[in-house]
C-alpha atoms as a printed R data frame, in Angstrom:
    type eleno elety resid chain resno        x      y        z
1   ATOM     1    CA   MET     A     1  -73.862  2.520   24.417
2   ATOM     2    CA   ASP     A     2  -72.767  4.153   20.933
3   ATOM     3    CA   ALA     A     3  -69.595  5.693   20.324
4   ATOM     4    CA   TYR     A     4  -70.218  9.059   21.409
5   ATOM     5    CA   ASP     A     5  -71.019  7.465   25.188
6   ATOM     6    CA   LYS     A     6  -67.080  6.614   25.501
7   ATOM     7    CA   GLY     A     7  -65.265  8.538   27.684
8   ATOM     8    CA   SER     A     8  -62.949 11.322   26.520
9   ATOM     9    CA   ASN     A     9  -62.805  9.950   23.082
10  ATOM    10    CA   ALA     A    10  -66.558 10.585   22.488
11  ATOM    11    CA   ARG     A    11  -67.200 13.158   19.863
12  ATOM    12    CA   PRO     A    12  -69.209 16.067   20.112
13  ATOM    13    CA   VAL     A    13  -72.892 16.219   18.331
14  ATOM    14    CA   PRO     A    14  -73.185 19.133   16.324
15  ATOM    15    CA   GLY     A    15  -75.612 21.618   18.082
16  ATOM    16    CA   GLU     A    16  -74.896 20.412   21.415
17  ATOM    17    CA   PRO     A    17  -72.721 21.766   23.975
18  ATOM    18    CA   PRO     A    18  -69.152 19.994   24.569
19  ATOM    19    CA   ALA     A    19  -69.247 17.255   27.232
20  ATOM    20    CA   ALA     A    20  -67.832 18.198   30.389
21  ATOM    21    CA   VAL     A    21  -63.988 17.000   30.923
22  ATOM    22    CA   PRO     A    22  -63.757 15.286   34.115
23  ATOM    23    CA   ASP     A    23  -61.212 16.772   36.749
24  ATOM    24    CA   SER     A    24  -58.963 13.602   37.037
25  ATOM    25    CA   LEU     A    25  -57.821 11.743   34.012
26  ATOM    26    CA   PRO     A    26  -56.431  8.129   34.686
27  ATOM    27    CA   PRO     A    27  -52.713  7.942   34.631
28  ATOM    28    CA   GLU     A    28  -51.029  7.262   31.559
29  ATOM    29    CA   GLY     A    29  -50.490  3.541   30.730
30  ATOM    30    CA   HIS     A    30  -53.304  2.141   33.095
31  ATOM    31    CA   GLU     A    31  -56.223  0.552   32.129
32  ATOM    32    CA   THR     A    32  -59.784  2.846   32.253
33  ATOM    33    CA   SER     A    33  -62.948  1.630   33.812
34  ATOM    34    CA   ASP     A    34  -64.361  0.237   30.493
35  ATOM    35    CA   GLY     A    35  -61.180 -2.022   30.366
36  ATOM    36    CA   HIS     A    36  -59.312  0.266   27.506
37  ATOM    37    CA   GLU     A    37  -55.807  1.252   28.016
38  ATOM    38    CA   THR     A    38  -55.174  4.793   27.629
39  ATOM    39    CA   ALA     A    39  -52.744  5.731   24.633
40  ATOM    40    CA   ASP     A    40  -48.953  7.013   25.451
41  ATOM    41    CA   ASP     A    41  -49.368  9.706   22.926
42  ATOM    42    CA   HIS     A    42  -49.603 13.332   23.676
43  ATOM    43    CA   ARG     A    43  -52.771 15.200   22.742
44  ATOM    44    CA   THR     A    44  -53.444 18.430   23.122
45  ATOM    45    CA   PRO     A    45  -57.155 19.730   23.640
46  ATOM    46    CA   ASP     A    46  -58.972 21.598   21.276
47  ATOM    47    CA   ALA     A    47  -61.111 24.658   21.763
48  ATOM    48    CA   HIS     A    48  -63.745 22.821   23.933
49  ATOM    49    CA   GLY     A    49  -61.024 21.215   26.533
50  ATOM    50    CA   ASN     A    50  -61.396 17.715   24.460
51  ATOM    51    CA   PRO     A    51  -58.379 16.164   23.417
52  ATOM    52    CA   GLU     A    52  -57.657 15.893   19.838
53  ATOM    53    CA   SER     A    53  -57.629 12.764   18.331
54  ATOM    54    CA   HIS     A    54  -55.329 12.060   15.141
55  ATOM    55    CA   GLU     A    55  -58.234  9.825   13.891
56  ATOM    56    CA   SER     A    56  -60.103 11.312   10.675
57  ATOM    57    CA   PRO     A    57  -63.696 11.728   10.826
58  ATOM    58    CA   GLY     A    58  -64.088  8.994    8.160
59  ATOM    59    CA   GLY     A    59  -62.076  6.559    9.383
60  ATOM    60    CA   TYR     A    60  -59.074  7.617    8.053
61  ATOM    61    CA   GLU     A    61  -55.575  6.229    9.116
62  ATOM    62    CA   PRO     A    62  -52.836  8.759    8.720
63  ATOM    63    CA   PRO     A    63  -49.416  7.225    7.709
64  ATOM    64    CA   ASP     A    64  -46.759  6.409   10.320
65  ATOM    65    CA   SER     A    65  -44.354  8.900    9.891
66  ATOM    66    CA   HIS     A    66  -47.299 11.586   10.286
67  ATOM    67    CA   GLU     A    67  -46.495 13.370    7.155
68  ATOM    68    CA   SER     A    68  -48.842 15.888    5.744
69  ATOM    69    CA   PRO     A    69  -50.149 15.631    2.300
70  ATOM    70    CA   GLY     A    70  -48.205 18.601    1.162
71  ATOM    71    CA   GLY     A    71  -44.723 17.543    2.656
72  ATOM    72    CA   TYR     A    72  -45.360 19.546    6.152
73  ATOM    73    CA   GLU     A    73  -43.310 18.138    8.787
74  ATOM    74    CA   PRO     A    74  -45.200 18.557   11.880
75  ATOM    75    CA   SER     A    75  -43.914 19.956   14.981
76  ATOM    76    CA   GLY     A    76  -43.516 18.871   18.304
77  ATOM    77    CA   GLU     A    77  -47.374 19.573   18.808
78  ATOM    78    CA   ALA     A    78  -49.512 17.835   16.274
79  ATOM    79    CA   PRO     A    79  -51.887 20.269   14.077
80  ATOM    80    CA   ALA     A    80  -55.495 19.550   13.571
81  ATOM    81    CA   ARG     A    81  -55.389 17.023   10.843
82  ATOM    82    CA   ILE     A    82  -57.696 17.992    7.215
83  ATOM    83    CA   PRO     A    83  -58.553 15.039    5.280
84  ATOM    84    CA   GLN     A    84  -56.896 14.860    1.632
85  ATOM    85    CA   GLN     A    85  -60.266 15.823   -0.107
86  ATOM    86    CA   TYR     A    86  -60.788 19.148    1.802
87  ATOM    87    CA   ASP     A    87  -57.074 19.678    1.881
88  ATOM    88    CA   ASP     A    88  -56.972 19.732   -2.182
89  ATOM    89    CA   ARG     A    89  -59.981 21.872   -2.525
90  ATOM    90    CA   GLN     A    90  -58.684 24.627   -0.095
91  ATOM    91    CA   ARG     A    91  -55.660 24.734   -2.242
92  ATOM    92    CA   ASP     A    92  -57.166 25.277   -5.427
93  ATOM    93    CA   ASP     A    93  -59.424 27.982   -4.003
94  ATOM    94    CA   GLN     A    94  -56.613 29.696   -2.602
95  ATOM    95    CA   GLN     A    95  -54.970 29.344   -6.234
96  ATOM    96    CA   TYR     A    96  -57.889 30.833   -8.357
97  ATOM    97    CA   ASP     A    97  -58.373 33.783   -5.433
98  ATOM    98    CA   ASP     A    98  -55.673 35.993   -6.716
99  ATOM    99    CA   GLN     A    99  -56.623 35.678  -10.648
100 ATOM   100    CA   PRO     A   100  -58.884 37.454  -12.859
101 ATOM   101    CA   TYR     A   101  -62.444 36.377  -13.686
102 ATOM   102    CA   ASP     A   102  -61.852 35.593  -17.074
103 ATOM   103    CA   GLN     A   103  -58.304 33.568  -16.192
104 ATOM   104    CA   GLN     A   104  -60.610 31.395  -13.440
105 ATOM   105    CA   TYR     A   105  -63.272 30.514  -15.564
106 ATOM   106    CA   GLY     A   106  -62.179 30.802  -19.429
107 ATOM   107    CA   ASP     A   107  -61.624 27.361  -19.541
108 ATOM   108    CA   THR     A   108  -64.590 25.997  -17.529
109 ATOM   109    CA   ALA     A   109  -67.109 28.310  -19.144
110 ATOM   110    CA   PRO     A   110  -69.695 26.738  -21.161
111 ATOM   111    CA   ALA     A   111  -69.554 27.174  -24.682
112 ATOM   112    CA   GLY     A   112  -72.573 28.474  -26.976
113 ATOM   113    CA   PRO     A   113  -74.110 27.793  -29.824
114 ATOM   114    CA   PRO     A   114  -71.665 29.335  -33.199
115 ATOM   115    CA   LEU     A   115  -73.000 32.603  -34.434
116 ATOM   116    CA   PRO     A   116  -74.724 31.862  -37.972
117 ATOM   117    CA   PRO     A   117  -72.772 33.487  -40.886
118 ATOM   118    CA   PRO     A   118  -73.956 37.060  -42.265
119 ATOM   119    CA   ALA     A   119  -76.671 36.839  -44.920
120 ATOM   120    CA   GLY     A   120  -78.051 39.117  -47.296
121 ATOM   121    CA   ILE     A   121  -76.217 42.558  -48.045
122 ATOM   122    CA   ALA     A   122  -74.132 41.850  -44.904
123 ATOM   123    CA   ALA     A   123  -72.315 39.057  -46.240
124 ATOM   124    CA   LEU     A   124  -71.109 41.428  -48.990
125 ATOM   125    CA   SER     A   125  -67.923 43.433  -48.809
126 ATOM   126    CA   LEU     A   126  -68.081 47.184  -48.103
127 ATOM   127    CA   PRO     A   127  -67.774 48.251  -51.836
128 ATOM   128    CA   TYR     A   128  -70.502 45.913  -52.881
129 ATOM   129    CA   GLN     A   129  -72.861 46.613  -49.691
130 ATOM   130    CA   ILE     A   130  -72.444 50.777  -50.961
131 ATOM   131    CA   ALA     A   131  -73.620 49.680  -54.592
132 ATOM   132    CA   ALA     A   132  -76.552 47.476  -52.856
133 ATOM   133    CA   ALA     A   133  -77.588 50.038  -51.287
134 ATOM   134    CA   LEU     A   134  -77.381 52.676  -53.650
135 ATOM   135    CA   ALA     A   135  -79.418 50.284  -56.079
136 ATOM   136    CA   LEU     A   136  -82.116 49.981  -53.570
137 ATOM   137    CA   ALA     A   137  -82.482 53.429  -52.666
138 ATOM   138    CA   VAL     A   138  -82.845 54.214  -56.679
139 ATOM   139    CA   VAL     A   139  -85.472 51.363  -56.987
140 ATOM   140    CA   ALA     A   140  -87.159 53.107  -53.724
141 ATOM   141    CA   VAL     A   141  -87.403 56.653  -55.204
142 ATOM   142    CA   ALA     A   142  -88.545 55.282  -58.555
143 ATOM   143    CA   ALA     A   143  -91.177 53.501  -57.143
144 ATOM   144    CA   CYS     A   144  -92.337 56.525  -54.945
145 ATOM   145    CA   VAL     A   145  -92.376 58.598  -58.185
146 ATOM   146    CA   HIS     A   146  -94.174 55.846  -59.954
147 ATOM   147    CA   VAL     A   147  -97.169 55.730  -57.307
148 ATOM   148    CA   GLY     A   148  -97.202 59.360  -57.039
149 ATOM   149    CA   MET     A   149  -97.875 60.249  -60.761
150 ATOM   150    CA   VAL     A   150 -100.368 57.522  -60.941
151 ATOM   151    CA   PHE     A   151 -102.015 59.095  -58.326
152 ATOM   152    CA   LEU     A   152 -102.001 62.529  -59.766
153 ATOM   153    CA   HIS     A   153 -103.606 61.000  -62.928
154 ATOM   154    CA   VAL     A   154 -106.792 59.362  -61.568
155 ATOM   155    CA   ALA     A   155 -107.033 62.215  -58.916
156 ATOM   156    CA   PRO     A   156 -109.520 64.796  -59.675
157 ATOM   157    CA   SER     A   157 -108.183 68.051  -61.378
158 ATOM   158    CA   ASN     A   158 -105.970 70.302  -58.911
159 ATOM   159    CA   THR     A   159 -103.479 72.703  -59.051
160 ATOM   160    CA   VAL     A   160 -100.522 70.518  -59.246
161 ATOM   161    CA   THR     A   161 -102.186 68.529  -62.589
162 ATOM   162    CA   LYS     A   162 -103.092 71.632  -64.158
163 ATOM   163    CA   GLN     A   163  -99.154 73.339  -63.559
164 ATOM   164    CA   HIS     A   164  -97.495 69.813  -64.319
165 ATOM   165    CA   GLY     A   165 -100.119 67.826  -66.633
166 ATOM   166    CA   GLN     A   166  -97.875 67.349  -69.362
167 ATOM   167    CA   ALA     A   167  -95.141 65.643  -67.524
168 ATOM   168    CA   ILE     A   168  -97.562 63.424  -66.157
169 ATOM   169    CA   ASP     A   169  -99.058 62.439  -69.312
170 ATOM   170    CA   GLU     A   170  -95.678 61.654  -70.665
171 ATOM   171    CA   TRP     A   171  -95.128 59.419  -67.790
172 ATOM   172    CA   ILE     A   172  -98.389 57.605  -67.943
173 ATOM   173    CA   TYR     A   173  -98.964 57.233  -71.398
174 ATOM   174    CA   PRO     A   174  -99.247 54.768  -73.250
175 ATOM   175    CA   GLU     A   175  -97.916 52.183  -70.928
176 ATOM   176    CA   PHE     A   176  -99.740 53.158  -67.635
177 ATOM   177    CA   GLU     A   177 -102.718 54.431  -68.588
178 ATOM   178    CA   GLN     A   178 -106.027 53.659  -66.288
179 ATOM   179    CA   ASN     A   179 -109.117 53.308  -67.549
180 ATOM   180    CA   TRP     A   180 -112.017 52.937  -64.853
181 ATOM   181    CA   LYS     A   181 -114.952 51.698  -68.051
182 ATOM   182    CA   LEU     A   182 -115.341 48.305  -65.914
183 ATOM   183    CA   PHE     A   183 -116.823 50.448  -63.339
184 ATOM   184    CA   ALA     A   184 -118.771 52.421  -65.347
185 ATOM   185    CA   PRO     A   185 -122.849 52.404  -65.027
186 ATOM   186    CA   ASN     A   186 -123.158 51.011  -68.623
187 ATOM   187    CA   PRO     A   187 -119.899 48.955  -69.385
188 ATOM   188    CA   LEU     A   188 -118.971 48.019  -72.942
189 ATOM   189    CA   GLN     A   189 -121.220 45.990  -74.717
190 ATOM   190    CA   GLN     A   190 -119.392 45.927  -77.978
191 ATOM   191    CA   ASN     A   191 -116.859 43.188  -79.787
192 ATOM   192    CA   ILE     A   192 -113.899 45.580  -81.452
193 ATOM   193    CA   ALA     A   193 -111.947 43.625  -83.637
194 ATOM   194    CA   VAL     A   194 -108.432 45.195  -84.551
195 ATOM   195    CA   GLN     A   195 -107.562 44.492  -88.042
196 ATOM   196    CA   VAL     A   196 -104.311 45.403  -90.317
197 ATOM   197    CA   ARG     A   197 -103.261 44.955  -93.825
198 ATOM   198    CA   ALA     A   198  -99.747 45.950  -95.504
199 ATOM   199    CA   GLU     A   199  -98.301 46.748  -98.724
200 ATOM   200    CA   VAL     A   200  -95.287 44.888  -98.933
201 ATOM   201    CA   ARG     A   201  -91.886 44.204 -101.459
202 ATOM   202    CA   ALA     A   202  -91.727 40.446 -102.058
203 ATOM   203    CA   ALA     A   203  -88.496 38.966 -102.529
204 ATOM   204    CA   ASP     A   204  -88.441 39.381 -106.237
205 ATOM   205    CA   GLY     A   205  -89.193 42.973 -105.881
206 ATOM   206    CA   ASP     A   206  -93.036 43.065 -106.781
207 ATOM   207    CA   LEU     A   207  -95.391 45.025 -104.827
208 ATOM   208    CA   ARG     A   208  -98.616 43.701 -103.588
209 ATOM   209    CA   THR     A   209 -101.079 44.321 -101.136
210 ATOM   210    CA   THR     A   210 -101.776 41.583  -98.213
211 ATOM   211    CA   GLY     A   211 -105.253 40.460  -96.844
212 ATOM   212    CA   TRP     A   212 -106.447 41.722  -93.603
213 ATOM   213    CA   TYR     A   213 -104.805 40.144  -90.825
214 ATOM   214    CA   ASP     A   214 -107.503 39.766  -87.670
215 ATOM   215    CA   LEU     A   215 -104.675 40.611  -85.001
216 ATOM   216    CA   SER     A   216 -107.566 40.268  -81.936
217 ATOM   217    CA   ALA     A   217 -108.714 36.889  -83.212
218 ATOM   218    CA   LEU     A   218 -105.194 35.969  -83.167
219 ATOM   219    CA   ASP     A   219 -104.852 37.615  -79.419
220 ATOM   220    CA   GLY     A   220 -107.813 35.490  -78.534
221 ATOM   221    CA   ALA     A   221 -106.888 32.282  -79.829
222 ATOM   222    CA   ALA     A   222 -103.827 32.754  -77.989
223 ATOM   223    CA   ILE     A   223 -105.596 33.172  -74.827
224 ATOM   224    CA   ASP     A   224 -108.052 30.687  -75.387
225 ATOM   225    CA   GLY     A   225 -107.021 27.541  -73.037
226 ATOM   226    CA   ASN     A   226 -104.459 29.265  -71.391
227 ATOM   227    CA   LEU     A   227 -104.041 29.534  -67.880
228 ATOM   228    CA   LEU     A   228 -101.291 32.084  -67.954
229 ATOM   229    CA   PRO     A   229 -102.101 34.448  -70.748
230 ATOM   230    CA   SER     A   230  -99.693 37.406  -70.984
231 ATOM   231    CA   HIS     A   231 -100.583 40.953  -70.310
232 ATOM   232    CA   THR     A   232  -99.392 41.360  -74.021
233 ATOM   233    CA   GLN     A   233 -101.551 39.042  -75.303
234 ATOM   234    CA   GLN     A   234 -104.578 40.387  -73.532
235 ATOM   235    CA   ASN     A   235 -104.341 44.208  -73.446
236 ATOM   236    CA   GLU     A   236 -101.520 45.413  -75.499
237 ATOM   237    CA   LEU     A   237 -103.723 45.771  -78.940
238 ATOM   238    CA   ARG     A   238 -106.870 46.619  -77.063
239 ATOM   239    CA   ARG     A   239 -105.389 49.323  -75.152
240 ATOM   240    CA   SER     A   240 -103.540 50.856  -78.113
241 ATOM   241    CA   TRP     A   241 -106.618 51.087  -79.941
242 ATOM   242    CA   ASP     A   242 -108.495 52.779  -77.348
243 ATOM   243    CA   PHE     A   243 -105.752 55.358  -76.872
244 ATOM   244    CA   PHE     A   244 -105.921 55.754  -80.600
245 ATOM   245    CA   VAL     A   245 -109.708 56.614  -80.819
246 ATOM   246    CA   ALA     A   246 -109.564 58.590  -77.589
247 ATOM   247    CA   THR     A   247 -107.233 61.225  -79.372
248 ATOM   248    CA   HIS     A   248 -108.619 61.458  -82.841
249 ATOM   249    CA   ASP     A   249 -111.964 62.594  -83.686
250 ATOM   250    CA   ASN     A   250 -114.357 60.636  -86.315
251 ATOM   251    CA   ALA     A   251 -112.349 62.021  -89.440
252 ATOM   252    CA   ASN     A   252 -108.985 60.251  -87.731
253 ATOM   253    CA   ARG     A   253 -107.528 63.708  -87.389
254 ATOM   254    CA   PRO     A   254 -105.468 64.323  -83.709
255 ATOM   255    CA   ASN     A   255 -107.614 66.243  -81.210
256 ATOM   256    CA   GLY     A   256 -104.326 66.946  -78.737
257 ATOM   257    CA   LEU     A   257 -100.822 66.996  -78.373
258 ATOM   258    CA   ARG     A   258 -101.161 62.944  -77.909
259 ATOM   259    CA   GLY     A   259 -102.845 62.304  -81.071
260 ATOM   260    CA   ALA     A   260  -99.209 61.905  -82.887
261 ATOM   261    CA   LEU     A   261  -97.720 59.574  -80.015
262 ATOM   262    CA   SER     A   262 -101.223 57.761  -80.013
263 ATOM   263    CA   GLU     A   263 -100.521 56.855  -83.804
264 ATOM   264    CA   LYS     A   264  -96.847 55.934  -83.591
265 ATOM   265    CA   TYR     A   265  -97.609 53.364  -80.963
266 ATOM   266    CA   LEU     A   266 -100.544 51.944  -82.737
267 ATOM   267    CA   ARG     A   267  -98.220 51.744  -86.189
268 ATOM   268    CA   ARG     A   268  -95.352 50.116  -83.961
269 ATOM   269    CA   ILE     A   269  -97.812 47.310  -82.525
270 ATOM   270    CA   VAL     A   270  -99.029 46.173  -85.905
271 ATOM   271    CA   VAL     A   271  -95.572 46.241  -87.972
272 ATOM   272    CA   LEU     A   272  -94.341 43.983  -85.076
273 ATOM   273    CA   ARG     A   273  -97.187 41.863  -85.599
274 ATOM   274    CA   LEU     A   274  -96.768 41.403  -89.234
275 ATOM   275    CA   ASP     A   275  -93.102 40.742  -89.143
276 ATOM   276    CA   ARG     A   276  -94.126 37.910  -86.397
277 ATOM   277    CA   GLU     A   277  -97.113 36.762  -88.863
278 ATOM   278    CA   GLN     A   278  -94.349 36.886  -91.968
279 ATOM   279    CA   ALA     A   279  -96.909 39.237  -94.144
280 ATOM   280    CA   GLY     A   280  -96.203 38.671  -97.851
281 ATOM   281    CA   GLY     A   281  -94.249 35.613  -97.593
282 ATOM   282    CA   ARG     A   282  -90.499 34.956  -96.328
283 ATOM   283    CA   GLY     A   283  -88.563 37.970  -97.395
284 ATOM   284    CA   ALA     A   284  -91.197 40.353  -98.015
285 ATOM   285    CA   VAL     A   285  -90.381 43.950  -96.478
286 ATOM   286    CA   VAL     A   286  -93.463 46.038  -95.316
287 ATOM   287    CA   GLN     A   287  -93.925 49.134  -97.006
288 ATOM   288    CA   GLN     A   288  -96.959 50.733  -95.569
289 ATOM   289    CA   VAL     A   289  -99.555 49.490  -93.555
290 ATOM   290    CA   GLN     A   290 -103.513 50.206  -93.131
291 ATOM   291    CA   VAL     A   291 -105.578 49.708  -89.951
292 ATOM   292    CA   ARG     A   292 -109.409 49.230  -89.531
293 ATOM   293    CA   SER     A   293 -111.549 48.174  -86.785
294 ATOM   294    CA   ARG     A   294 -114.779 45.947  -87.022
295 ATOM   295    CA   THR     A   295 -117.173 46.522  -84.214
296 ATOM   296    CA   THR     A   296 -120.193 44.495  -83.732
297 ATOM   297    CA   ASN     A   297 -122.779 44.530  -80.579
298 ATOM   298    CA   VAL     A   298 -122.993 41.766  -78.163
299 ATOM   299    CA   PRO     A   299 -126.573 40.489  -78.405
300 ATOM   300    CA   PRO     A   300 -128.671 41.210  -75.260
301 ATOM   301    CA   PRO     A   301 -130.134 38.004  -73.100
302 ATOM   302    CA   LYS     A   302 -133.318 36.267  -74.309
303 ATOM   303    CA   TRP     A   303 -135.346 37.701  -71.432
304 ATOM   304    CA   SER     A   304 -134.061 41.461  -72.266
305 ATOM   305    CA   GLN     A   305 -136.492 43.568  -74.140
306 ATOM   306    CA   GLU     A   306 -133.402 45.795  -75.847
307 ATOM   307    CA   GLN     A   307 -132.903 45.713  -79.646
308 ATOM   308    CA   VAL     A   308 -129.442 46.366  -81.199
309 ATOM   309    CA   SER     A   309 -128.379 45.893  -84.466
310 ATOM   310    CA   ASP     A   310 -126.236 43.109  -85.715
311 ATOM   311    CA   LYS     A   311 -124.575 45.232  -88.605
312 ATOM   312    CA   PRO     A   312 -120.771 45.449  -87.940
313 ATOM   313    CA   ILE     A   313 -119.358 48.895  -87.956
314 ATOM   314    CA   VAL     A   314 -115.962 49.218  -89.831
315 ATOM   315    CA   ARG     A   315 -113.760 51.968  -89.307
316 ATOM   316    CA   GLU     A   316 -110.860 52.046  -91.583
317 ATOM   317    CA   LEU     A   317 -107.680 54.322  -91.346
318 ATOM   318    CA   PRO     A   318 -105.349 55.682  -94.133
319 ATOM   319    CA   TRP     A   319 -102.176 53.921  -95.025
320 ATOM   320    CA   TRP     A   320  -99.319 54.865  -93.159
321 ATOM   321    CA   PRO     A   321  -95.917 54.556  -94.408
322 ATOM   322    CA   VAL     A   322  -93.523 52.601  -92.364
323 ATOM   323    CA   SER     A   323  -90.285 53.887  -91.533
324 ATOM   324    CA   GLU     A   324  -86.874 52.524  -90.345
325 ATOM   325    CA   ALA     A   325  -87.804 53.512  -86.604
326 ATOM   326    CA   ASP     A   326  -91.038 51.400  -86.888
327 ATOM   327    CA   ARG     A   327  -89.365 48.465  -88.803
328 ATOM   328    CA   ALA     A   328  -86.712 48.284  -85.787
329 ATOM   329    CA   ALA     A   329  -89.544 47.291  -83.242
330 ATOM   330    CA   GLY     A   330  -90.340 44.182  -84.693
331 ATOM   331    CA   THR     A   331  -88.122 40.983  -85.352
332 ATOM   332    CA   ARG     A   332  -88.531 38.588  -88.061
333 ATOM   333    CA   PRO     A   333  -88.750 34.976  -87.128
334 ATOM   334    CA   ALA     A   334  -86.291 32.285  -88.370
335 ATOM   335    CA   GLU     A   335  -89.454 29.997  -89.355
336 ATOM   336    CA   SER     A   336  -92.848 30.701  -90.784
337 ATOM   337    CA   THR     A   337  -95.681 30.232  -87.968
338 ATOM   338    CA   GLY     A   338  -98.032 28.968  -90.306
339 ATOM   339    CA   THR     A   339 -100.650 31.910  -90.194
340 ATOM   340    CA   GLU     A   340 -100.808 33.431  -93.336
341 ATOM   341    CA   ALA     A   341 -104.050 31.791  -93.768
342 ATOM   342    CA   SER     A   342 -105.455 34.138  -91.084
343 ATOM   343    CA   ALA     A   343 -104.996 37.070  -93.623
344 ATOM   344    CA   ARG     A   344 -108.349 37.526  -95.645
């Protein structure tokens, strides 16, 4: 027989009806049928009519003084015993029942990952954020205006370009001019070399004329073998000459409002290049310049039946006096570049 079959001390099995209490109990201090002597202590029946034992479910023996863990003094009638671990948990639950949620779980809530520090404009102070926002707004407006001007420049003639054509041209020329000759049915098949010579006043005060400087050849030598040639080396001189030819007739007279602008643009470029090449030697000052172009046709391939002339065509411009504003566009290097021999 197991422990649950022993008389009145048998503990009920959960889920089963309580055992029936016998009508007559053996007298106190007498032995029972199984040979055990009944206890002399007083036991109060529980809700099922079974006498309650002071023995804890886990075999826990209470102290002889019958004191409860919290210092509770039992009265004449022994209350139901609660194991220590369950009694502590009950007191903890009662302790936090009347506290707000943030006080109950504030110390035990798991801490999340730290927030990253602000980056970009958000990391700046308020005045700098305002300044950065204004700068970005100005850049965005300028970009929109530039895209709109370029679109109107390449678009077919319309009401806006007819009314504001001069403002569009002033914005585009000469730096942002668009050229579609690459996609023409008959692209350029000529080599155009821009050359310049100058009348300079030497350091000893004498006036003399230099030889012709082949500026296109100098640009070609700087580009040859260079994996990352600059836009200036590739296009500045070529585009300035195309701009001049498009705004002048065969007699080198301007045929529009942009003629004077194209002449000034080309003159400043050649003066800059002459200063860079130290035309006339160290200490020489450029007084006036003369520009010419030398155009030769590209030979056709051997399998082509096309016949072209191999005779160069030279277009020579008049002498242009150099003003102080033109001379301010260039800077004189500290050391000679060694390209004086390129003048011829």
